[in-house]
Short mmCIF file of C-alpha atoms in Angstrom, two decimals:
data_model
loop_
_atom_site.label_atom_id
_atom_site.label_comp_id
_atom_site.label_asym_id
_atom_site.label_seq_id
_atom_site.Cartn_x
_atom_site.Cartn_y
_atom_site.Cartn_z
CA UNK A 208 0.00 0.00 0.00
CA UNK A 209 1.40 3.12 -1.10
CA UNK A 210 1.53 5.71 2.24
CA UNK A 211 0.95 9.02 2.21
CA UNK A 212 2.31 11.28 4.71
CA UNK A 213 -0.13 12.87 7.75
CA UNK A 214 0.05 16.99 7.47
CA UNK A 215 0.75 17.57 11.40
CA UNK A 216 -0.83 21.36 11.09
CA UNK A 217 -4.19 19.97 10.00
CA UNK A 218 -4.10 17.49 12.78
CA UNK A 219 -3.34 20.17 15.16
CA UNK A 220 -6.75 21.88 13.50
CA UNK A 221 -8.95 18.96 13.99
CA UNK A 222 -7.35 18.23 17.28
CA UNK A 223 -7.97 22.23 18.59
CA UNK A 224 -11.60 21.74 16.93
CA UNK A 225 -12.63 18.56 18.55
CA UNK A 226 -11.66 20.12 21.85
CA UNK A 227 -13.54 23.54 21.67
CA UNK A 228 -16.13 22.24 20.61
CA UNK A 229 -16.42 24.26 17.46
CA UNK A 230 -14.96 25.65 13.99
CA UNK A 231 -15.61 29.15 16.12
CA UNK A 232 -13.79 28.77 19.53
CA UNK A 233 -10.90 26.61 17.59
CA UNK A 234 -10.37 29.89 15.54
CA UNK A 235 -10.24 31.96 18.06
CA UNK A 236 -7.97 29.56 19.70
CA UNK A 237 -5.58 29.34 16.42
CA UNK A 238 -6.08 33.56 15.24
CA UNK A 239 -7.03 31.65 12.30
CA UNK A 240 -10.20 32.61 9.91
CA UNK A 241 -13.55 30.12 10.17
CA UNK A 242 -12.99 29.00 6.51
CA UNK A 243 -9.16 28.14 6.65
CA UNK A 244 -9.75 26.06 9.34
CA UNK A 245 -12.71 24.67 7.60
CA UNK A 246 -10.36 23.65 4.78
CA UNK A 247 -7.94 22.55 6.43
CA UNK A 248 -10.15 19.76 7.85
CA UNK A 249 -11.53 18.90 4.49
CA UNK A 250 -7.87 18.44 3.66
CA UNK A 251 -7.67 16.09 6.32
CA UNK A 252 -10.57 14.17 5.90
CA UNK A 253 -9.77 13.58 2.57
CA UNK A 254 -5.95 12.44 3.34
CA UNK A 255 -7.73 10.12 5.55
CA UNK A 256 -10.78 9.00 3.12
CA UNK A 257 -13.03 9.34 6.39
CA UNK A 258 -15.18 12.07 7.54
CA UNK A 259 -14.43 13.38 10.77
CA UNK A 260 -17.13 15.47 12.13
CA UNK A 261 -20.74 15.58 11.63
CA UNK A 262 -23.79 17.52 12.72
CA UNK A 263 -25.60 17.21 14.80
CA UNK A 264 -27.98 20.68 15.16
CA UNK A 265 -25.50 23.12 15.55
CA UNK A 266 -22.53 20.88 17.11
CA UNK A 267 -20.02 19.02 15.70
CA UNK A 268 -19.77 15.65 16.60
CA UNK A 269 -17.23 13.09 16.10
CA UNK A 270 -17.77 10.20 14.32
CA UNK A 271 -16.37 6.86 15.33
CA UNK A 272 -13.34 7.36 13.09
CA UNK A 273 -13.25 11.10 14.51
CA UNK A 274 -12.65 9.29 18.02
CA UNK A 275 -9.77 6.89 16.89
CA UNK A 276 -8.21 10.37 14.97
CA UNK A 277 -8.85 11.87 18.42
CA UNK A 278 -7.43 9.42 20.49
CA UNK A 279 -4.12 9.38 18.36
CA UNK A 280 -4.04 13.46 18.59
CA UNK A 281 -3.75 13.29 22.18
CA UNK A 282 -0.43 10.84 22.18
CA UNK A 283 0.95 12.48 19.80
CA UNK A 284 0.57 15.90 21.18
CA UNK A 285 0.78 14.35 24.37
CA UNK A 286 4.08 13.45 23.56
CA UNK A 287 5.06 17.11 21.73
CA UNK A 288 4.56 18.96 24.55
CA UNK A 289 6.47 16.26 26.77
CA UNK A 290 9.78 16.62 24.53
CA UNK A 291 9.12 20.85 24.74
CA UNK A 292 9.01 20.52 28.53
CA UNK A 293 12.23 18.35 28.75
CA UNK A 294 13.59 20.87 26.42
CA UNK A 295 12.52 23.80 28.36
CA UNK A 296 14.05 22.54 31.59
CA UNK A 297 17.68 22.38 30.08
CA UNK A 298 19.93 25.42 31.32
CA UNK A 299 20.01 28.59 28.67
CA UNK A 300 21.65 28.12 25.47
CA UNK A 301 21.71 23.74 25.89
CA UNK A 302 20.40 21.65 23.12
CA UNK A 303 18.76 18.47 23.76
CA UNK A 304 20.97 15.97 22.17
CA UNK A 305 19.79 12.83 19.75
CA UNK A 306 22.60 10.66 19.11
CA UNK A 307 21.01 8.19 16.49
CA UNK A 308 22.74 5.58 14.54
CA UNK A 309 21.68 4.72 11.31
CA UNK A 310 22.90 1.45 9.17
CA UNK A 311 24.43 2.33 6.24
CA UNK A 312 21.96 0.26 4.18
CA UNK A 313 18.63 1.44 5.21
CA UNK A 314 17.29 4.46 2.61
CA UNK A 315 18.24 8.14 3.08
CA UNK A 316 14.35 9.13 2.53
CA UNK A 317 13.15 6.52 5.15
CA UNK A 318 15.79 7.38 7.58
CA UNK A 319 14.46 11.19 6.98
CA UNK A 320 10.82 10.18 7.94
CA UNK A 321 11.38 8.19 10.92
CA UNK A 322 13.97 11.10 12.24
CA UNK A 323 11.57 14.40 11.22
CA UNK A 324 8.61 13.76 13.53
CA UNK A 325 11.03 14.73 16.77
CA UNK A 326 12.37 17.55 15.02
CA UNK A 327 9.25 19.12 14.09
CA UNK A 328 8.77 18.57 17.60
CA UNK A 329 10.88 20.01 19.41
CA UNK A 330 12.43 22.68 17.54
CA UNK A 331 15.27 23.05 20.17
CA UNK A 332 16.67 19.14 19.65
CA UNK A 333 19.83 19.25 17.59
CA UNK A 334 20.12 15.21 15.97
CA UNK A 335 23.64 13.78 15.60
CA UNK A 336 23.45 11.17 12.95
CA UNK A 337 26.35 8.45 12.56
CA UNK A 338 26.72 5.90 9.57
CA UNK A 339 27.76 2.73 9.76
CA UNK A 340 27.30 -1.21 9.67
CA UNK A 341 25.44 -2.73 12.30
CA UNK A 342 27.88 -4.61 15.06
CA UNK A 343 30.06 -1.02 14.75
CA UNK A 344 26.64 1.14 15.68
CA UNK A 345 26.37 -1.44 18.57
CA UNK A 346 29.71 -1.44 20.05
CA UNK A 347 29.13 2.68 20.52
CA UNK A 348 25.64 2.11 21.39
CA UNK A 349 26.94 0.05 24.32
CA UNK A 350 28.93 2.80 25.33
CA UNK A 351 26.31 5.52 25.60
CA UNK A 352 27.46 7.25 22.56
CA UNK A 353 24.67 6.69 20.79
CA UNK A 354 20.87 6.78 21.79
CA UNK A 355 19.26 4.65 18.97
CA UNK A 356 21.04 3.23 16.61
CA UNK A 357 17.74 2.69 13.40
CA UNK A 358 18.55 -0.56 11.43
CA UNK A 359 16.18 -2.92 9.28
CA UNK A 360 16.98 -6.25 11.13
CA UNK A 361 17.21 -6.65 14.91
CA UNK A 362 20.25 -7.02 17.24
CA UNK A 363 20.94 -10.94 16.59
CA UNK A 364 22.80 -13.46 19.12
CA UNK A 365 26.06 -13.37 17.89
CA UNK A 366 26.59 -9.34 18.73
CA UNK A 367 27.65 -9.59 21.93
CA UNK A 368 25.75 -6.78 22.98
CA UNK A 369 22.93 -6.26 25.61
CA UNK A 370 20.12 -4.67 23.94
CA UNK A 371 16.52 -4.59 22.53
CA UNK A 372 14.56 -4.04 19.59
CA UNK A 373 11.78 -1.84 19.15
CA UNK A 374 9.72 -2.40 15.94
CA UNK A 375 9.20 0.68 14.40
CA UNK A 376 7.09 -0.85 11.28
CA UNK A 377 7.28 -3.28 8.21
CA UNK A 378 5.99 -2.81 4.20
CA UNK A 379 6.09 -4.21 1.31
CA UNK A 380 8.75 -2.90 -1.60
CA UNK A 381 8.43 -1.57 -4.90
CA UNK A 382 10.34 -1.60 -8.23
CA UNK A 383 11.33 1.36 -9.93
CA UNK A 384 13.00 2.16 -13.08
CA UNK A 385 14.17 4.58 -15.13
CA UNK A 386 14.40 5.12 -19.17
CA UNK A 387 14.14 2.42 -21.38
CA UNK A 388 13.75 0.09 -18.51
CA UNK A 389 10.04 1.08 -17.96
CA UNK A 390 9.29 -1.26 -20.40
CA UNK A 391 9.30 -3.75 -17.63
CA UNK A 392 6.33 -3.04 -16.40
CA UNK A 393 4.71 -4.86 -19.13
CA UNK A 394 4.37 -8.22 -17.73
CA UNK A 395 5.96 -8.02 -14.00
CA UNK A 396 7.48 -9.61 -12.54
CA UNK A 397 8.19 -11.86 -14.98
CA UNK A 398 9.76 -9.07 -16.85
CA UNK A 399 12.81 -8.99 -14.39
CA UNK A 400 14.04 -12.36 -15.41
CA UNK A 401 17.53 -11.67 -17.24
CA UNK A 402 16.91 -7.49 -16.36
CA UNK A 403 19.78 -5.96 -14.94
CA UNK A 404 18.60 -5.16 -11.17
CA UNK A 405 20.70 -3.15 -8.86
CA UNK A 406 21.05 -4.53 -5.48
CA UNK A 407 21.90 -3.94 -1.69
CA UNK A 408 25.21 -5.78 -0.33
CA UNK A 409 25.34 -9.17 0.51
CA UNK A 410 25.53 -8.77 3.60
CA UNK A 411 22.15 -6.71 4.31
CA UNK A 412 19.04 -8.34 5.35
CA UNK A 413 17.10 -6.79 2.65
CA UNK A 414 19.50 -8.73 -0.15
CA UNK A 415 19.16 -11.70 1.35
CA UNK A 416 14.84 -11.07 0.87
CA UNK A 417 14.93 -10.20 -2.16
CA UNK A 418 17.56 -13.60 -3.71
CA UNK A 419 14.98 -16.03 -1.83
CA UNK A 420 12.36 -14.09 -3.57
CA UNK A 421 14.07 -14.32 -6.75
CA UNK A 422 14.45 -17.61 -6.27
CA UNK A 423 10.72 -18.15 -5.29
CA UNK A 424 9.50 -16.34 -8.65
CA UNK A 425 11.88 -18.72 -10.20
CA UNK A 426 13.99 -15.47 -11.48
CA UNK A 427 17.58 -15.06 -13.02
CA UNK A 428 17.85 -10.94 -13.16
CA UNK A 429 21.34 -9.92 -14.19
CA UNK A 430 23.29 -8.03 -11.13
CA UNK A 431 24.29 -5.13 -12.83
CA UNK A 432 25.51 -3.77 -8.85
CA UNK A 433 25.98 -4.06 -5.82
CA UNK A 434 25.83 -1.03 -3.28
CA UNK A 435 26.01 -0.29 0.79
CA UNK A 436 25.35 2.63 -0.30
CA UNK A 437 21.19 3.50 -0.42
CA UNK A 438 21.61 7.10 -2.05
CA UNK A 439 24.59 5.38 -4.65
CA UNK A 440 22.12 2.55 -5.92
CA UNK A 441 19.20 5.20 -6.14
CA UNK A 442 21.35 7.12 -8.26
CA UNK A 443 22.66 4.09 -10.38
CA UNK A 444 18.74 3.48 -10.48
CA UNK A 445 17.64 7.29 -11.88
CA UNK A 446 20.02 6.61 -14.58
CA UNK A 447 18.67 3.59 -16.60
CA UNK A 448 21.41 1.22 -14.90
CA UNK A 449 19.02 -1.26 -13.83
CA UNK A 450 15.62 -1.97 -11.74
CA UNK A 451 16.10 -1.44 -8.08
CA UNK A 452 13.81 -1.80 -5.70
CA UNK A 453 12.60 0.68 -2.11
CA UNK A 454 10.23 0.04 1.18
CA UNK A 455 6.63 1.30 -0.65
CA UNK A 456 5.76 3.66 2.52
CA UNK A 457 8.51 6.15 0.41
CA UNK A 458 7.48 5.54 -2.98
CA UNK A 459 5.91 8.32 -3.94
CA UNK A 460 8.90 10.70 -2.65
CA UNK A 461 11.15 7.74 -4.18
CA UNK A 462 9.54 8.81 -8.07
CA UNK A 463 9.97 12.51 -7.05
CA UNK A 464 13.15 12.99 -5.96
CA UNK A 465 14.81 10.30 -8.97
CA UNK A 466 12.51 11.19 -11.75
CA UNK A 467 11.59 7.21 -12.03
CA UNK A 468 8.59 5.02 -11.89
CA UNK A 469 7.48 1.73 -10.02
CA UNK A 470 6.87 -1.04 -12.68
CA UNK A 471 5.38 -3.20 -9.79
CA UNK A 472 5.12 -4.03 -6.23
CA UNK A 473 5.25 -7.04 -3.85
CA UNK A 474 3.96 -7.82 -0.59
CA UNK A 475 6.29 -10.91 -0.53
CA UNK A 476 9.22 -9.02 0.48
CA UNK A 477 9.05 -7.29 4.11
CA UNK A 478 11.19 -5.01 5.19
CA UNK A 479 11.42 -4.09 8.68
CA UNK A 480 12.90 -1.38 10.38
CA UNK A 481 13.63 -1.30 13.96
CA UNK A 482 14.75 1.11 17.04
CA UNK A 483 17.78 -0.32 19.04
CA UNK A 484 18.33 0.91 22.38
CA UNK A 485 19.83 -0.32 25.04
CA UNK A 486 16.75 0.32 27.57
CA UNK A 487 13.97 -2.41 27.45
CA UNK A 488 11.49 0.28 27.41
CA UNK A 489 12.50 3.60 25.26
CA UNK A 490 12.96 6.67 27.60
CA UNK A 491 14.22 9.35 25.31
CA UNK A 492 11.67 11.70 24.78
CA UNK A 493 12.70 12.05 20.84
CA UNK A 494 12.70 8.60 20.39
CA UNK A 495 9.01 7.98 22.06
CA UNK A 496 7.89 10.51 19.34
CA UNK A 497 9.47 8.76 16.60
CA UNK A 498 8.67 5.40 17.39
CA UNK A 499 4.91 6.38 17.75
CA UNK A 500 4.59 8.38 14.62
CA UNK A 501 6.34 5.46 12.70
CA UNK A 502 3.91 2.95 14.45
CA UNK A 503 0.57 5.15 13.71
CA UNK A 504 1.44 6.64 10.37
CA UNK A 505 4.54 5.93 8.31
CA UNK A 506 3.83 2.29 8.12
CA UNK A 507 0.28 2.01 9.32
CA UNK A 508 -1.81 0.11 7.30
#
């Protein structure tokens, strides 16, 4: 399923709304005009493909999905105004510090997501992000220099490190190409069978997917490359150098930012991304708010 991402400023406006009581008293509330926070919602309830409201007399009333909606407001501004007041209590002129480590394999765009919700958050929180393969990102998340280290596999037995995995969300991927390899939609994904494909390194858990998929489908797609690299394959990919494949929660941003097109799209292949910490429950403030937007809206269902 192809995700679309949640506009935060018109969930603030239904939020403020369902709380007053009104389209009045929320514009008040907001110094914003009846109408603009009239379209706003429309906005929203059509991002959602549910209405939100309805009348009854002259009150707005939720509707059932209204109340989930409102439910999921409250944690999530719940949890804003939690990282503000941690933020607020640090002496004058201190940044609250995110140390995050990210594998080198996972996408530049989905890394992006999960990491934006707690800076649009807290506008104060300054994010350190270090790149790397996964028993490295361990070894200094053991040692406190990191907070989170985001990979798409968990912490496995033979890293001898104490710590636990948070599932942040899974999806399906899609196939994208470029130039004359759009032809390949024509016939997917039987198309892919001697197509030159451009693929993640051996050693990533996403590879490994997408062979016994391969080798499900009963496909023989020429490896035209192999990358650690997530931004180097995508731009191997915008060029016509073969089919290569991203999570579909970032494939419309995916045919945006490298001018390319999904030929097709599989459910068969999961990909998984996780938050490592070393806590069994997660106690940074930043990461609470991005493992619950990830959970309730970048790979929601």
């Amino acid at each position: 399923m192809v995700m679309s991402w949640l506009n935060y400023h018109h969930l603030l406006y239904f939020w403020t709304v369902a709380r007053a009581g009104s389209i009045a008293k929320a514009g008040e509330e907001l110094h914003l005009a009846q109408p603009t926070i009239s379209s706003q919602l429309k906005l929203l309830e059509e991002s959602l493909g549910h209405k939100l409201f309805e009348r009854q007399g002259r009150k707005l009333v939720l509707t059932d999905v209204g109340r989930t909606v409102m439910r999921y407001a409250d944690e999530i501004f719940r949890l804003g105004n939690e990282l503000k007041n941690v933020v607020s209590g640090l002496p004058p002129g201190q940044q609250l510090r995110l140390n995050v480590g990210v594998l080198d394999v996972i996408p530049k765009l989905v890394a992006e997501q999960l990491l934006k919700p707690a800076l649009e958050a807290g506008p104060s929180l300054r994010i350190i992000c270090r790149e790397g393969p996964l028993p490295q990102l361990l070894a200094s998340l053991a040692l406190h220099e990191l907070d989170v280290v985001l990979a798409d596999a968990p912490s496995s037995e033979p890293v001898s490190v104490r710590s636990f995995n948070h599932l942040l969300g899974k999806c399906g991927v899609s196939f994208f190409a470029a130039g004359k390899l759009l032809e390949l939609k024509e016939n997917f994904p039987q198309s892919l069978d001697g197509a030159p494909v451009l693929l993640p390194s051996d050693e990533s858990s996403a590879r490994r997917s997408m062979d016994l998929w391969f080798e499900r489908k009963g496909l023989r797609p020429v490896i035209a490359g192999d990358f650690d690299d997530s931004a180097l394959l995508q731009a191997f990919g915008q060029r016509g150098h073969g089919v290569f494949a991203m999570p579909t929660a970032i494939e419309a941003e995916v045919e945006r930012q490298f001018n390319c097109s999904v030929i097709g799209r599989t459910d068969e292949i999961e990909t998984c991304f996780y938050a490592i910490t070393v806590e069994r429950k997660i106690r940074h403030p930043a990461v609470v708010t991005i493992a619950e937007a990830a959970r309730s809206h970048i790979f929601s269902d």
